[in-house]
Short mmCIF file of the C-alpha atoms (twelve columns), coordinates in Angstrom:
data_MODEL
# 
_entry.id   MODEL 
# 
loop_
_atom_site.group_PDB 
_atom_site.id 
_atom_site.type_symbol 
_atom_site.label_atom_id 
_atom_site.label_alt_id 
_atom_site.label_comp_id 
_atom_site.label_asym_id 
_atom_site.label_seq_id 
_atom_site.Cartn_x 
_atom_site.Cartn_y 
_atom_site.Cartn_z 
_atom_site.pdbx_PDB_model_num 
ATOM 1   C CA . MET A 1   92.286  74.295  -78.885 1 
ATOM 2   C CA . GLY A 2   96.016  74.369  -78.185 1 
ATOM 3   C CA . LEU A 3   98.429  77.239  -76.704 1 
ATOM 4   C CA . ILE A 4   97.919  81.157  -78.073 1 
ATOM 5   C CA . ASP A 5   100.823 83.037  -78.797 1 
ATOM 6   C CA . LEU A 6   99.702  86.670  -79.000 1 
ATOM 7   C CA . HIS A 7   102.967 88.554  -79.885 1 
ATOM 8   C CA . CYS A 8   104.643 86.821  -82.885 1 
ATOM 9   C CA . HIS A 9   107.085 87.508  -85.329 1 
ATOM 10  C CA . LEU A 10  106.438 84.871  -87.929 1 
ATOM 11  C CA . LEU A 11  105.286 87.042  -91.260 1 
ATOM 12  C CA . PRO A 12  108.268 86.960  -93.758 1 
ATOM 13  C CA . GLY A 13  110.233 89.589  -94.519 1 
ATOM 14  C CA . LEU A 14  107.868 92.418  -92.702 1 
ATOM 15  C CA . ASP A 15  110.421 93.325  -89.797 1 
ATOM 16  C CA . ASP A 16  113.224 91.870  -87.805 1 
ATOM 17  C CA . GLY A 17  111.336 88.599  -87.302 1 
ATOM 18  C CA . SER A 18  111.592 85.572  -89.896 1 
ATOM 19  C CA . PRO A 19  113.497 86.375  -93.131 1 
ATOM 20  C CA . SER A 20  111.642 84.496  -95.404 1 
ATOM 21  C CA . MET A 21  108.539 81.955  -96.308 1 
ATOM 22  C CA . GLU A 22  110.464 78.959  -95.581 1 
ATOM 23  C CA . THR A 23  111.897 80.187  -92.252 1 
ATOM 24  C CA . SER A 24  108.471 81.115  -91.242 1 
ATOM 25  C CA . LEU A 25  107.084 77.479  -91.762 1 
ATOM 26  C CA . LYS A 26  109.578 75.881  -89.979 1 
ATOM 27  C CA . LEU A 27  108.801 78.050  -87.380 1 
ATOM 28  C CA . ALA A 28  105.195 77.737  -87.202 1 
ATOM 29  C CA . GLN A 29  105.708 73.733  -87.334 1 
ATOM 30  C CA . GLU A 30  107.942 74.433  -84.492 1 
ATOM 31  C CA . ALA A 31  105.017 76.098  -82.663 1 
ATOM 32  C CA . VAL A 32  102.992 73.478  -83.377 1 
ATOM 33  C CA . ALA A 33  104.863 70.638  -82.128 1 
ATOM 34  C CA . ASP A 34  105.426 72.641  -79.021 1 
ATOM 35  C CA . GLY A 35  101.596 72.739  -78.879 1 
ATOM 36  C CA . VAL A 36  100.513 76.230  -80.463 1 
ATOM 37  C CA . SER A 37  97.136  76.007  -82.396 1 
ATOM 38  C CA . HIS A 38  96.790  80.085  -82.869 1 
ATOM 39  C CA . CYS A 39  99.387  82.892  -83.447 1 
ATOM 40  C CA . LEU A 40  98.673  86.689  -83.285 1 
ATOM 41  C CA . LEU A 41  101.272 88.070  -85.705 1 
ATOM 42  C CA . THR A 42  102.764 91.298  -84.414 1 
ATOM 43  C CA . PRO A 43  105.394 92.712  -86.843 1 
ATOM 44  C CA . HIS A 44  106.784 96.176  -85.615 1 
ATOM 45  C CA . HIS A 45  104.857 99.213  -86.773 1 
ATOM 46  C CA . LEU A 46  106.145 102.779 -86.365 1 
ATOM 47  C CA . ASN A 47  108.941 101.988 -84.298 1 
ATOM 48  C CA . GLY A 48  111.297 104.232 -86.786 1 
ATOM 49  C CA . HIS A 49  112.772 101.130 -88.647 1 
ATOM 50  C CA . TYR A 50  109.551 99.479  -89.903 1 
ATOM 51  C CA . VAL A 51  105.967 100.789 -91.046 1 
ATOM 52  C CA . ASN A 52  103.685 97.716  -91.230 1 
ATOM 53  C CA . HIS A 53  100.330 99.300  -92.131 1 
ATOM 54  C CA . LYS A 54  96.922  97.232  -90.964 1 
ATOM 55  C CA . GLN A 55  96.158  96.470  -94.575 1 
ATOM 56  C CA . ASP A 56  99.654  95.158  -95.810 1 
ATOM 57  C CA . VAL A 57  99.890  93.048  -92.305 1 
ATOM 58  C CA . ILE A 58  96.080  91.677  -93.015 1 
ATOM 59  C CA . ARG A 59  97.222  90.851  -96.644 1 
ATOM 60  C CA . ALA A 60  100.459 89.219  -95.721 1 
ATOM 61  C CA . THR A 61  98.435  87.380  -92.936 1 
ATOM 62  C CA . VAL A 62  95.717  85.804  -95.520 1 
ATOM 63  C CA . ALA A 63  99.043  84.598  -97.609 1 
ATOM 64  C CA . PHE A 64  100.804 82.860  -94.859 1 
ATOM 65  C CA . GLN A 65  97.549  81.248  -94.055 1 
ATOM 66  C CA . GLU A 66  97.154  79.803  -96.969 1 
ATOM 67  C CA . ALA A 67  100.723 78.600  -97.275 1 
ATOM 68  C CA . LEU A 68  100.153 77.003  -93.816 1 
ATOM 69  C CA . GLU A 69  97.094  75.060  -95.016 1 
ATOM 70  C CA . GLU A 70  99.392  74.426  -98.362 1 
ATOM 71  C CA . ALA A 71  102.091 72.876  -95.957 1 
ATOM 72  C CA . GLN A 72  99.286  71.328  -93.662 1 
ATOM 73  C CA . ILE A 73  100.606 72.922  -90.976 1 
ATOM 74  C CA . PRO A 74  97.502  73.132  -88.379 1 
ATOM 75  C CA . LEU A 75  98.118  76.573  -87.254 1 
ATOM 76  C CA . THR A 76  95.641  79.398  -87.272 1 
ATOM 77  C CA . VAL A 77  97.162  82.992  -87.742 1 
ATOM 78  C CA . PHE A 78  95.793  86.534  -86.926 1 
ATOM 79  C CA . PRO A 79  96.711  89.646  -88.111 1 
ATOM 80  C CA . GLY A 80  98.337  92.001  -85.301 1 
ATOM 81  C CA . GLN A 81  101.129 94.597  -84.941 1 
ATOM 82  C CA . GLU A 82  103.487 95.505  -82.093 1 
ATOM 83  C CA . VAL A 83  103.240 99.497  -82.016 1 
ATOM 84  C CA . ARG A 84  105.960 101.554 -80.933 1 
ATOM 85  C CA . VAL A 85  104.966 104.597 -78.556 1 
ATOM 86  C CA . SER A 86  105.740 107.676 -80.632 1 
ATOM 87  C CA . ASP A 87  103.396 110.716 -81.791 1 
ATOM 88  C CA . ARG A 88  102.083 108.726 -84.544 1 
ATOM 89  C CA . VAL A 89  100.040 106.511 -82.577 1 
ATOM 90  C CA . LEU A 90  97.173  108.706 -82.554 1 
ATOM 91  C CA . PRO A 91  96.785  109.449 -86.197 1 
ATOM 92  C CA . ALA A 92  97.412  105.911 -86.834 1 
ATOM 93  C CA . LEU A 93  94.593  104.979 -84.324 1 
ATOM 94  C CA . GLU A 94  92.360  107.851 -86.154 1 
ATOM 95  C CA . ALA A 95  92.883  106.548 -89.688 1 
ATOM 96  C CA . ASP A 96  92.202  102.976 -88.827 1 
ATOM 97  C CA . ASP A 97  95.423  101.816 -89.293 1 
ATOM 98  C CA . LEU A 98  95.885  99.708  -85.982 1 
ATOM 99  C CA . LEU A 99  95.477  96.285  -85.409 1 
ATOM 100 C CA . TYR A 100 94.490  94.940  -81.830 1 
ATOM 101 C CA . VAL A 101 94.728  91.511  -79.994 1 
ATOM 102 C CA . ASP A 102 91.065  91.290  -80.198 1 
ATOM 103 C CA . GLU A 103 88.548  91.658  -83.036 1 
ATOM 104 C CA . GLU A 104 86.950  94.711  -80.835 1 
ATOM 105 C CA . GLY A 105 90.006  96.830  -80.954 1 
ATOM 106 C CA . ARG A 106 90.278  97.153  -76.991 1 
ATOM 107 C CA . TYR A 107 93.878  95.681  -76.425 1 
ATOM 108 C CA . LEU A 108 96.906  97.100  -78.407 1 
ATOM 109 C CA . LEU A 109 100.327 95.740  -78.420 1 
ATOM 110 C CA . LEU A 110 102.378 98.975  -77.319 1 
ATOM 111 C CA . GLU A 111 106.156 98.766  -77.165 1 
ATOM 112 C CA . MET A 112 108.392 101.483 -75.358 1 
ATOM 113 C CA . PRO A 113 111.621 102.005 -76.149 1 
ATOM 114 C CA . SER A 114 114.556 100.327 -74.542 1 
ATOM 115 C CA . GLY A 115 116.223 103.324 -72.506 1 
ATOM 116 C CA . GLY A 116 113.261 104.569 -70.794 1 
ATOM 117 C CA . VAL A 117 109.837 105.979 -71.047 1 
ATOM 118 C CA . PRO A 118 108.878 109.014 -73.078 1 
ATOM 119 C CA . THR A 119 107.535 111.811 -71.197 1 
ATOM 120 C CA . PHE A 120 104.675 111.849 -73.557 1 
ATOM 121 C CA . ALA A 121 103.695 108.389 -72.782 1 
ATOM 122 C CA . ARG A 122 101.569 108.869 -70.003 1 
ATOM 123 C CA . GLN A 123 99.624  111.418 -71.940 1 
ATOM 124 C CA . LEU A 124 99.302  108.669 -75.026 1 
ATOM 125 C CA . VAL A 125 98.090  106.050 -72.623 1 
ATOM 126 C CA . PHE A 126 95.508  108.325 -71.437 1 
ATOM 127 C CA . GLU A 127 94.492  109.425 -74.742 1 
ATOM 128 C CA . LEU A 128 94.430  105.627 -75.913 1 
ATOM 129 C CA . LEU A 129 92.068  105.109 -72.607 1 
ATOM 130 C CA . GLN A 130 89.804  107.339 -73.747 1 
ATOM 131 C CA . HIS A 131 89.338  105.806 -77.078 1 
ATOM 132 C CA . GLY A 132 88.276  102.483 -75.320 1 
ATOM 133 C CA . VAL A 133 92.041  100.842 -76.437 1 
ATOM 134 C CA . THR A 134 93.641  99.296  -73.121 1 
ATOM 135 C CA . PRO A 135 97.552  99.511  -74.158 1 
ATOM 136 C CA . VAL A 136 99.638  96.288  -73.130 1 
ATOM 137 C CA . ILE A 137 102.869 96.770  -72.784 1 
ATOM 138 C CA . VAL A 138 105.327 94.337  -74.644 1 
ATOM 139 C CA . HIS A 139 108.756 93.629  -73.104 1 
ATOM 140 C CA . PRO A 140 108.680 95.699  -70.001 1 
ATOM 141 C CA . GLU A 141 111.659 93.783  -69.146 1 
ATOM 142 C CA . ARG A 142 113.800 95.778  -71.811 1 
ATOM 143 C CA . ASN A 143 113.223 98.813  -70.838 1 
ATOM 144 C CA . ALA A 144 115.554 100.349 -67.892 1 
ATOM 145 C CA . ALA A 145 113.156 102.674 -66.758 1 
ATOM 146 C CA . ILE A 146 110.953 100.080 -65.803 1 
ATOM 147 C CA . LEU A 147 113.224 97.827  -64.359 1 
ATOM 148 C CA . ASP A 148 114.574 100.568 -62.107 1 
ATOM 149 C CA . ASP A 149 110.942 101.568 -61.160 1 
ATOM 150 C CA . PRO A 150 108.273 99.051  -62.029 1 
ATOM 151 C CA . SER A 151 105.679 101.753 -60.637 1 
ATOM 152 C CA . ILE A 152 106.472 103.968 -63.743 1 
ATOM 153 C CA . LEU A 153 103.699 101.658 -65.500 1 
ATOM 154 C CA . GLU A 154 100.736 102.527 -62.780 1 
# 
């Protein structure tokens, strides 16, 4: 087994990642050349620009895996999401519309806005933890408040 990419925007046309299947396959080939054997495909979800429902991501991932196999690119892909902190996260969790890093649903890729940490974020994290879900903050380096005071994540 090679490297595993846990945060990847390879699904064509679903968000601000790859715009086409051709581009996605080219990027996948480059990832394999760099030693990647598995990718968690994580289109943006609930971020104000993109809503990528669980079943849509699963279908797109299956189609992409088929395209990889047809192109003989030895990359195994799994469905995931990069979920934006919002008041829509818990309803999505309760509606079973979220995808996780792991199959057991214990780790969720959670994206903060770049300008700061919303006041409700601490409560959201608490409630996710109560549901047995550990948020994994993606791109903390892009968040001004976290850069100013990393202890805000504690």
